[in-house]
mmCIF file of C-alpha atoms in Angstrom:
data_model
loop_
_atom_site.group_PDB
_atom_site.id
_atom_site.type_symbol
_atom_site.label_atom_id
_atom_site.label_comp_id
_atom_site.label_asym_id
_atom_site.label_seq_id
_atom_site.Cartn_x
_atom_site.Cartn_y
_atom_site.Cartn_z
ATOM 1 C CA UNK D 103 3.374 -9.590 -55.756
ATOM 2 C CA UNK D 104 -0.270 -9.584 -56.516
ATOM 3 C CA UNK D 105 -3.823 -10.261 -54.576
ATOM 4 C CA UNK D 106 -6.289 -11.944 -56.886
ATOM 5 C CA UNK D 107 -9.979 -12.490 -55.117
ATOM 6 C CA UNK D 108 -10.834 -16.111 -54.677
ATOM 7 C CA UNK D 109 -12.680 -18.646 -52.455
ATOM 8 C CA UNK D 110 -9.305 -20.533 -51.030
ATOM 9 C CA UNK D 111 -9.306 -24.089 -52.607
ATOM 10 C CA UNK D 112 -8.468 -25.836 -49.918
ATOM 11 C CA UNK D 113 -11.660 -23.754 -47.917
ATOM 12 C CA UNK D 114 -13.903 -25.684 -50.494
ATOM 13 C CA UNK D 115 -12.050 -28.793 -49.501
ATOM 14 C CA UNK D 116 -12.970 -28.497 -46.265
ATOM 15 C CA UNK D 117 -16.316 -27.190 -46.667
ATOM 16 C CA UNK D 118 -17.197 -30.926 -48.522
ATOM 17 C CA UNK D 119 -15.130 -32.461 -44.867
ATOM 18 C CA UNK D 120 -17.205 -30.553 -42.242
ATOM 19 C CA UNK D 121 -14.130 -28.414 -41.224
ATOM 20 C CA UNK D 122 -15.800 -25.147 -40.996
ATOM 21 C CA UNK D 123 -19.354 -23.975 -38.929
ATOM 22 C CA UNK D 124 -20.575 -20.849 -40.079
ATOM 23 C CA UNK D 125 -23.086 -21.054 -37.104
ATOM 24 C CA UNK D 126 -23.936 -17.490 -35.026
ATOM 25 C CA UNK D 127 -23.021 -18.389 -32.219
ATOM 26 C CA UNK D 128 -22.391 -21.146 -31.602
ATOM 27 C CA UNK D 129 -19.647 -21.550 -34.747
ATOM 28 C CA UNK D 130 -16.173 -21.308 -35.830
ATOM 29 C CA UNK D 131 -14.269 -17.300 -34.794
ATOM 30 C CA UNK D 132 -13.856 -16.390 -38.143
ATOM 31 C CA UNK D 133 -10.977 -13.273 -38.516
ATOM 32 C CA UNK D 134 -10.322 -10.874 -41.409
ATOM 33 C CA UNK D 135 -6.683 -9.827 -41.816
ATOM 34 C CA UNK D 136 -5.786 -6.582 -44.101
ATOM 35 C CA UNK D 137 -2.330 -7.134 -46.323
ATOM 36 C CA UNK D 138 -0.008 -4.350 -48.065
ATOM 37 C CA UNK D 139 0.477 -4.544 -51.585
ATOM 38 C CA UNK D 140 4.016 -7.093 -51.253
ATOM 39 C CA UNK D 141 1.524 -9.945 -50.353
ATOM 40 C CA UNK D 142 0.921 -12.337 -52.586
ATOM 41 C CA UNK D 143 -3.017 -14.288 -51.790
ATOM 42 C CA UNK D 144 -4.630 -16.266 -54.352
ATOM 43 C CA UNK D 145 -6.644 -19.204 -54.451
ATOM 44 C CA UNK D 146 -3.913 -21.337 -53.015
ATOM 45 C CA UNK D 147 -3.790 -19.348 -49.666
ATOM 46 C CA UNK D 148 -4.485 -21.579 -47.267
ATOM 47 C CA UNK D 149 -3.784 -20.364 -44.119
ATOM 48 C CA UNK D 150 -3.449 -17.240 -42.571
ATOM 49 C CA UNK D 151 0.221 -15.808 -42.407
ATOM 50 C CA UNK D 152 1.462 -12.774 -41.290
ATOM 51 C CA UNK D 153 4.014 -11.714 -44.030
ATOM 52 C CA UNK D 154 2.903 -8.463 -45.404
ATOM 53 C CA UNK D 155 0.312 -7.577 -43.103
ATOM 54 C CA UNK D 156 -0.648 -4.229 -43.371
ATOM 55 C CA UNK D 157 -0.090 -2.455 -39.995
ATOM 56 C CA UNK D 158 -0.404 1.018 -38.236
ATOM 57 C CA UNK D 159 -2.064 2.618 -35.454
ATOM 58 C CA UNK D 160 -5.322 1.273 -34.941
ATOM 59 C CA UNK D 161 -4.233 -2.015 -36.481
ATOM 60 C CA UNK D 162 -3.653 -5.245 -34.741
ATOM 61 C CA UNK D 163 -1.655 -8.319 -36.223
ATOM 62 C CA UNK D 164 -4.614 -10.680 -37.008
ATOM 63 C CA UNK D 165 -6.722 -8.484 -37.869
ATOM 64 C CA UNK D 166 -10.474 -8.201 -36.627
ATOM 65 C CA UNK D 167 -12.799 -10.771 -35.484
ATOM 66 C CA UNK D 168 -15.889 -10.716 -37.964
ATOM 67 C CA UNK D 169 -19.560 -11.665 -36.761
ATOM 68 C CA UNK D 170 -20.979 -14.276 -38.674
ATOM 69 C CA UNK D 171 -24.727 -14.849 -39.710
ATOM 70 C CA UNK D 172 -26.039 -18.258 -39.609
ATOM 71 C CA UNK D 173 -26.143 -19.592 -43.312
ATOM 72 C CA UNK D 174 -28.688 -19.538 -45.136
ATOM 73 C CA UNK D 175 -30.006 -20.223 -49.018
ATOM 74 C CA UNK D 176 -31.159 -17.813 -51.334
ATOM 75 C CA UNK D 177 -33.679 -19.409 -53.978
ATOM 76 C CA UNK D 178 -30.955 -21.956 -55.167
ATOM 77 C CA UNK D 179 -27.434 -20.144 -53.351
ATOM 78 C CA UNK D 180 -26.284 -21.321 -49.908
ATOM 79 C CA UNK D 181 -24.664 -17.579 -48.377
ATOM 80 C CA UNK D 182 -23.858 -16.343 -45.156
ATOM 81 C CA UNK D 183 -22.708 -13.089 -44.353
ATOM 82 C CA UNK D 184 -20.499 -10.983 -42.039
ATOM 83 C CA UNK D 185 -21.658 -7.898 -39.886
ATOM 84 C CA UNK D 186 -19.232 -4.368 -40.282
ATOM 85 C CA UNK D 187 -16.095 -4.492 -39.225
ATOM 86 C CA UNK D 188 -13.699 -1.442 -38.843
ATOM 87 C CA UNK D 189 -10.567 -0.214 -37.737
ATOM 88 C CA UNK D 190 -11.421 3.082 -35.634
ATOM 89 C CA UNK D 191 -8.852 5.713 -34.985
ATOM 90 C CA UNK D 192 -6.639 3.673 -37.801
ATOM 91 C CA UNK D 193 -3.981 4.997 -39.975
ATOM 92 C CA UNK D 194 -2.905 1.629 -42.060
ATOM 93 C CA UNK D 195 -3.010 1.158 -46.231
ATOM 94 C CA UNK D 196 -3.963 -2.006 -47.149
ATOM 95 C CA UNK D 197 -4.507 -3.722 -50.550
ATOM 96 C CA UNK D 198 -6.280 -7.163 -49.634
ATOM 97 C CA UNK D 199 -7.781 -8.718 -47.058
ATOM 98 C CA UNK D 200 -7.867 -12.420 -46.404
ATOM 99 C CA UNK D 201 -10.608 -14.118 -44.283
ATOM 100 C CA UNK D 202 -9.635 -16.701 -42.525
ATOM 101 C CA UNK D 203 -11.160 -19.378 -39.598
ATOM 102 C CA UNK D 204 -9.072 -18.773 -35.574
ATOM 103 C CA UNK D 205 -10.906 -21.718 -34.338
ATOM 104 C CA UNK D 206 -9.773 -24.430 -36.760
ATOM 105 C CA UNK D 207 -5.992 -23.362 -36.811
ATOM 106 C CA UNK D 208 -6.074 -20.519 -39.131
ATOM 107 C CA UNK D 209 -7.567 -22.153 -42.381
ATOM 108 C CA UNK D 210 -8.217 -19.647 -45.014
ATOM 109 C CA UNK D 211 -11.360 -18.901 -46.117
ATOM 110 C CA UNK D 212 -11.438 -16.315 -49.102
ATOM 111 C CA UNK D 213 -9.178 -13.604 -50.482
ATOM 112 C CA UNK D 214 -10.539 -10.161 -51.408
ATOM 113 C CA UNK D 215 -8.415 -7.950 -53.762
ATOM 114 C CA UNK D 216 -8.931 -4.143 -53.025
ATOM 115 C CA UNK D 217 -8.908 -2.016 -56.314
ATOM 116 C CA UNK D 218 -6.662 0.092 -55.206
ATOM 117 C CA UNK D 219 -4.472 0.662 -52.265
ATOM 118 C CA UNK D 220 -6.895 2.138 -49.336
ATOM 119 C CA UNK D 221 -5.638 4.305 -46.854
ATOM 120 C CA UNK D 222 -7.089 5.151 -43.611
ATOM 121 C CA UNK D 223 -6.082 8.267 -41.981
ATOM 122 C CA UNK D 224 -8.299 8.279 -38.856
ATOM 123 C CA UNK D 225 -10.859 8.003 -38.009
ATOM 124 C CA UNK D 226 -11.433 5.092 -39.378
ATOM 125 C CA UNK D 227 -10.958 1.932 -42.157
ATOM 126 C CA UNK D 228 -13.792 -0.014 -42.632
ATOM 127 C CA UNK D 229 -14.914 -2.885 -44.186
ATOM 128 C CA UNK D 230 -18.709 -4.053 -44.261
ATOM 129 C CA UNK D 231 -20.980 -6.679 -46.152
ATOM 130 C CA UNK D 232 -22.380 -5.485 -49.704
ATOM 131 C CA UNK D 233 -25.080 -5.292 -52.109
ATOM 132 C CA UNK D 234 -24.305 -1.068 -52.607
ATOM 133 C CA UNK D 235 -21.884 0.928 -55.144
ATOM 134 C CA UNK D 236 -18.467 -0.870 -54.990
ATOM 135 C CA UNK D 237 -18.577 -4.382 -54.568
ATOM 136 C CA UNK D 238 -16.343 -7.306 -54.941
ATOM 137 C CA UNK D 239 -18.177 -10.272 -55.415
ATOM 138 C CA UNK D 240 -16.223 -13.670 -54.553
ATOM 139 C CA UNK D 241 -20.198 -15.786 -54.737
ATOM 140 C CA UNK D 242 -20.023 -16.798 -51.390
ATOM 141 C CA UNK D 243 -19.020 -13.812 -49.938
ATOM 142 C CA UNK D 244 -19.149 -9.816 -50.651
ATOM 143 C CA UNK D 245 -17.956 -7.603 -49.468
ATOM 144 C CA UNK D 246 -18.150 -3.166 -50.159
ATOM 145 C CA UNK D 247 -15.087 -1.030 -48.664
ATOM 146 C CA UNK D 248 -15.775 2.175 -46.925
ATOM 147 C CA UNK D 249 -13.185 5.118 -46.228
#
């Protein structure tokens, strides 16, 4: 099985439909769900699915939901970002993660490959918006993993 990093294809279909608001606030409830190394997510995710979901203590099926910052451009590049997220008191290993949208029946979003396997052995797993050290860069989204 294998995790490759992508912006879903059928996300950008629905970005050019109107299906997704990236609006704080008043938006979509957009989710991040962490997956074991047996999933397979690729550009043609396009919905979230619970097969090979990581789990553990500290770890609901779902994942967590992500706080989003109204879009924005940057000189020519539409972005938006996501505030921290983590997974306190956790012990779950985890090898992807796939972002996904709760309020418009589970579309997917993006898929972000890990590296490695990352383990969390309390206290914590977390997962927080970039621009330092370790970065996976999907263009719309970024992403840096903390331990």
């Amino acid at each position: 099985m294998a995790i490759t990093s992508a912006l879903c294809t059928s996300f950008k279909v629905e970005l050019l439909k109107g299906v997704h608001d990236f609006t704080n606030s008043t938006g979509d409830t957009f989710k991040i769900a962490l997956y074991t190394d047996a999933a397979t997510l690729d550009s043609t995710t396009t919905v979230y699915n619970a097969a090979n979901e990581a789990s553990g203590t500290g770890y609901t099926a779902g994942g967590n939901t992500l706080v989003n910052v109204t879009p924005t451009s940057d000189s020519a590049t539409a972005i938006t970002s996501f505030g921290n997220t983590s997974w306190d008191n956790s012990t779950i290993t985890a090898r992807g993660a796939l972002i996904y949208n709760a309020s418009e029946a589970n579309k997917a979003v993006a898929v972000i490959a890990f590296p490695i396997n990352y383990t969390s052995s309390a206290p914590s797993l977390s997962l927080c918006p970039l621009l330092l050290a370790q970065k996976l860069s999907l263009g719309l989204i970024k992403w840096l993993i903390k331990t």
